[in-house]
Tab-separated table of C-alpha atoms in Angstrom:
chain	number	residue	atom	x	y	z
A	111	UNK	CA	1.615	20.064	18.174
A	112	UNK	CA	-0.404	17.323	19.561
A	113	UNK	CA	-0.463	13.403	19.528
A	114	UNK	CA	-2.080	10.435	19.664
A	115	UNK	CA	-1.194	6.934	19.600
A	116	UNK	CA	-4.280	4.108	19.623
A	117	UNK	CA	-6.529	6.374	21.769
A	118	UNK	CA	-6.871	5.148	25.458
A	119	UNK	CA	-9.489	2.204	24.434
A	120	UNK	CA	-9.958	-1.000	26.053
A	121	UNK	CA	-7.451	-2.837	28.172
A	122	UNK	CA	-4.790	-0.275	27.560
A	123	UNK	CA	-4.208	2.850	25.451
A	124	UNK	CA	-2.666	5.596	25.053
A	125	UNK	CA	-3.663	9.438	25.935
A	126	UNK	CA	-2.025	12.280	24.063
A	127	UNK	CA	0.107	15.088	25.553
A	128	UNK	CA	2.177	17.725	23.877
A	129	UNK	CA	5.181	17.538	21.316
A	130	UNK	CA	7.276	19.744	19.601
A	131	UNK	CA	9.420	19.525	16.397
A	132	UNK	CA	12.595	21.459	15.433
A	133	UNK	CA	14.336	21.163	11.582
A	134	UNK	CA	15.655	22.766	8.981
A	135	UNK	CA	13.983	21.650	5.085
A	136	UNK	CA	14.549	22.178	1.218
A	137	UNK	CA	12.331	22.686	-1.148
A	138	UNK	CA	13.282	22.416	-5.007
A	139	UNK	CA	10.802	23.613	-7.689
A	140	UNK	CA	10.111	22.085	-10.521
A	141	UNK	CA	7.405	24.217	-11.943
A	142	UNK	CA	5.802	27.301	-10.984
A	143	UNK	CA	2.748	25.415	-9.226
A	144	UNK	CA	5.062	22.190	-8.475
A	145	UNK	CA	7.917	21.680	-5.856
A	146	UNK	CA	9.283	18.514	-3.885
A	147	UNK	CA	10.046	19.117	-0.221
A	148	UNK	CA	12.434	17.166	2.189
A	149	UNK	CA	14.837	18.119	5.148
A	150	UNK	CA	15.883	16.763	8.583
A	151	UNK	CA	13.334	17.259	11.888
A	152	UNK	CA	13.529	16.560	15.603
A	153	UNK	CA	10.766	15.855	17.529
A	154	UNK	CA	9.820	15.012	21.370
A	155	UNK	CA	6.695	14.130	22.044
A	156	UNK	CA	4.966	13.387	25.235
A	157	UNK	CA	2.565	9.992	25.937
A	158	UNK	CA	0.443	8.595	28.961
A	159	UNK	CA	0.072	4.890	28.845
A	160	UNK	CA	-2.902	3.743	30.456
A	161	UNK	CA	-3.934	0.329	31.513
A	162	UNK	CA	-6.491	-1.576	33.894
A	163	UNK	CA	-4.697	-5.098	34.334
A	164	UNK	CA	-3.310	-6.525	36.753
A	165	UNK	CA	-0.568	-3.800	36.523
A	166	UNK	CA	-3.204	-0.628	35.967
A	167	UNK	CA	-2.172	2.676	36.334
A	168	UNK	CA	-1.114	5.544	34.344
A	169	UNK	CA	2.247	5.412	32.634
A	170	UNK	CA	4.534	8.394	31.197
A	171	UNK	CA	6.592	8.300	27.837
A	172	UNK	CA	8.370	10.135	25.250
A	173	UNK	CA	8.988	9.748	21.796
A	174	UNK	CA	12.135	11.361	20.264
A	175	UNK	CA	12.199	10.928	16.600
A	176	UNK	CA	14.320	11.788	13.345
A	177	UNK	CA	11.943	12.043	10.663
A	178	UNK	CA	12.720	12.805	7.232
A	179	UNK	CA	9.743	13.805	4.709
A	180	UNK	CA	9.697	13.681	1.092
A	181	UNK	CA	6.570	15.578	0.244
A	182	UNK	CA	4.976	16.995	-2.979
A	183	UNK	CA	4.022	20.293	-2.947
A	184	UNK	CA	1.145	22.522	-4.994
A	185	UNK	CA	1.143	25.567	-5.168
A	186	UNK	CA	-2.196	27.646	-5.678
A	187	UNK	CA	-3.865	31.339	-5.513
A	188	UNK	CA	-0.292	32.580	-5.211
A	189	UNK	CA	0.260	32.479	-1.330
A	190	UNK	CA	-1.461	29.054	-0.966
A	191	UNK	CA	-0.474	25.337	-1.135
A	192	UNK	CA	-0.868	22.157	-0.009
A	193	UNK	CA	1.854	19.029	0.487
A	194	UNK	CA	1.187	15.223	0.841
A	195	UNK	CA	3.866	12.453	1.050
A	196	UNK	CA	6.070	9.930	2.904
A	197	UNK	CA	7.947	10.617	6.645
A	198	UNK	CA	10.852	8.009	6.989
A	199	UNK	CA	10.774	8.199	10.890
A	200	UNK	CA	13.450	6.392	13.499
A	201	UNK	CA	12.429	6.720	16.808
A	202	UNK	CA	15.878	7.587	18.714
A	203	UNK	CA	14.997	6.322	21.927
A	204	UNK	CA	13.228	3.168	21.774
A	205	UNK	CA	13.421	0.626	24.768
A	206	UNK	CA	11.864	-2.833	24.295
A	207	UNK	CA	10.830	-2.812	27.871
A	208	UNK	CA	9.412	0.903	27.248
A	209	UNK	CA	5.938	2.364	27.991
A	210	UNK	CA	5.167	2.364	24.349
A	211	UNK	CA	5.965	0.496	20.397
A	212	UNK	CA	8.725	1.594	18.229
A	213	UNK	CA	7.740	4.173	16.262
A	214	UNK	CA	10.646	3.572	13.515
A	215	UNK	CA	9.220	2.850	9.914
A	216	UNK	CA	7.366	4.908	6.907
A	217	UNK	CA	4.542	7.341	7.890
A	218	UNK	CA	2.144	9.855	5.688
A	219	UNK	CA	1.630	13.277	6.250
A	220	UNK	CA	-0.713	15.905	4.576
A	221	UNK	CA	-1.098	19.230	5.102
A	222	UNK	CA	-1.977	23.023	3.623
A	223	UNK	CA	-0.363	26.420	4.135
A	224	UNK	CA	-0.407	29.988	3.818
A	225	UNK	CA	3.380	31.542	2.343
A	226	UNK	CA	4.520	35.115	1.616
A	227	UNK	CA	8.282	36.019	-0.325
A	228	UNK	CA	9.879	39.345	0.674
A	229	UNK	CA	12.683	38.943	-2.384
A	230	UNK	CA	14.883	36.215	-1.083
A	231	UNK	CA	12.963	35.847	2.378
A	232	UNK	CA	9.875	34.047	2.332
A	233	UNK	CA	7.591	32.946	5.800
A	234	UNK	CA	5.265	30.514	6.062
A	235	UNK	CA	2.372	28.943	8.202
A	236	UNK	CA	1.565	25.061	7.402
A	237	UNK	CA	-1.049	23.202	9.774
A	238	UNK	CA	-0.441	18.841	9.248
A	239	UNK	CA	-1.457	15.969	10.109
A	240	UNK	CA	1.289	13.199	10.179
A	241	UNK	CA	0.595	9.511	10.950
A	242	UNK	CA	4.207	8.210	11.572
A	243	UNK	CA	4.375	4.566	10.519
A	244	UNK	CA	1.342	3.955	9.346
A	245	UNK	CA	1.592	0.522	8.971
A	246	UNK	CA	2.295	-0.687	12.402
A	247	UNK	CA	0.242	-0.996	15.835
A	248	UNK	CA	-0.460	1.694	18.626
A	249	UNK	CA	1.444	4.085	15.826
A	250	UNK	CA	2.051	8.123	16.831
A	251	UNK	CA	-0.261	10.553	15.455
A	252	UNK	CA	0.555	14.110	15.250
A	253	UNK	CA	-1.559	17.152	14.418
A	254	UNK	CA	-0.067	20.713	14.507
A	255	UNK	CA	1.423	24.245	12.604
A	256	UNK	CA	4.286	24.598	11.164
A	257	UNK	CA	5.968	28.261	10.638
A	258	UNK	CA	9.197	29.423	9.916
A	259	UNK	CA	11.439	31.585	7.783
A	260	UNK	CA	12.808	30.642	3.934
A	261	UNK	CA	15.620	31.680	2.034
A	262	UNK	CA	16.028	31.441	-1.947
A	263	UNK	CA	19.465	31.032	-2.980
């Protein structure tokens, strides 16, 4: 995946780098077209921090979050969906003094996908876009795919 916090604008920004997310999620269905999504991810996610005060210069960071999404999910055409909903992130290694702003707090993420079952075995392929806390300043921005392996109990 790929991020972006605030864009490197102005006195300072930030450039994006690369990131990469790790979890394990549950989906119940409600309906045939209708399910609700949530699980547990990891992510890391590299920043540059770039400035031209006093103190200019270019400025590495990582973000390591635990996000937790609660997302609805449609289901269309048989193999196709799309999924919008809340991401309660916490941002795992936040400093105060740090190169960049807590990312900790209530994001949005949307997203479509492609899925295929084999009986109980299902894989999928989801590109997203997640804005983690969404109502804060200088707040992470991440863009990637998703894919994976399902099981139906």
């Amino acid at each position: 995946n790929t991020v972006d916090i605030h864009g490197a604008i102005g006195d300072y920004g930030y450039n994006d780098k690369t990131g990469q997310s790790y979890g394990l999620n549950y989906t119940r269905g409600f309906t045939k077209l209708f399910s609700v999504e949530t699980g547990l991810l990891y992510s890391t996610n590299k920043v540059q921090l770039t400035t031209i005060g006093p103190a200019a210069g270019l400025y590495n960071g990582e973000v390591h979050m635990l996000s937790v999404p609660v997302l609805a999910k449609i289901t269309f055409l048989k193999y196709l969906y799309g999924e919008a909903g809340l991401v309660f992130d916490h941002q795992t290694n936040y400093k105060a003094d740090g190169v960049v702003d807590s990312q900790s707090g209530v994001g949005v993420e949307i997203g479509v996908g492609g899925q295929y079952h084999f009986g109980p075995v299902s894989i999928f392929v989801n590109p997203y876009y997640t804005n983690h806390r969404f109502n804060g300043r200088n707040n992470l921005e991440e863009t990637g795919i998703k894919f994976g392996l399902g099981y139906n109990f």
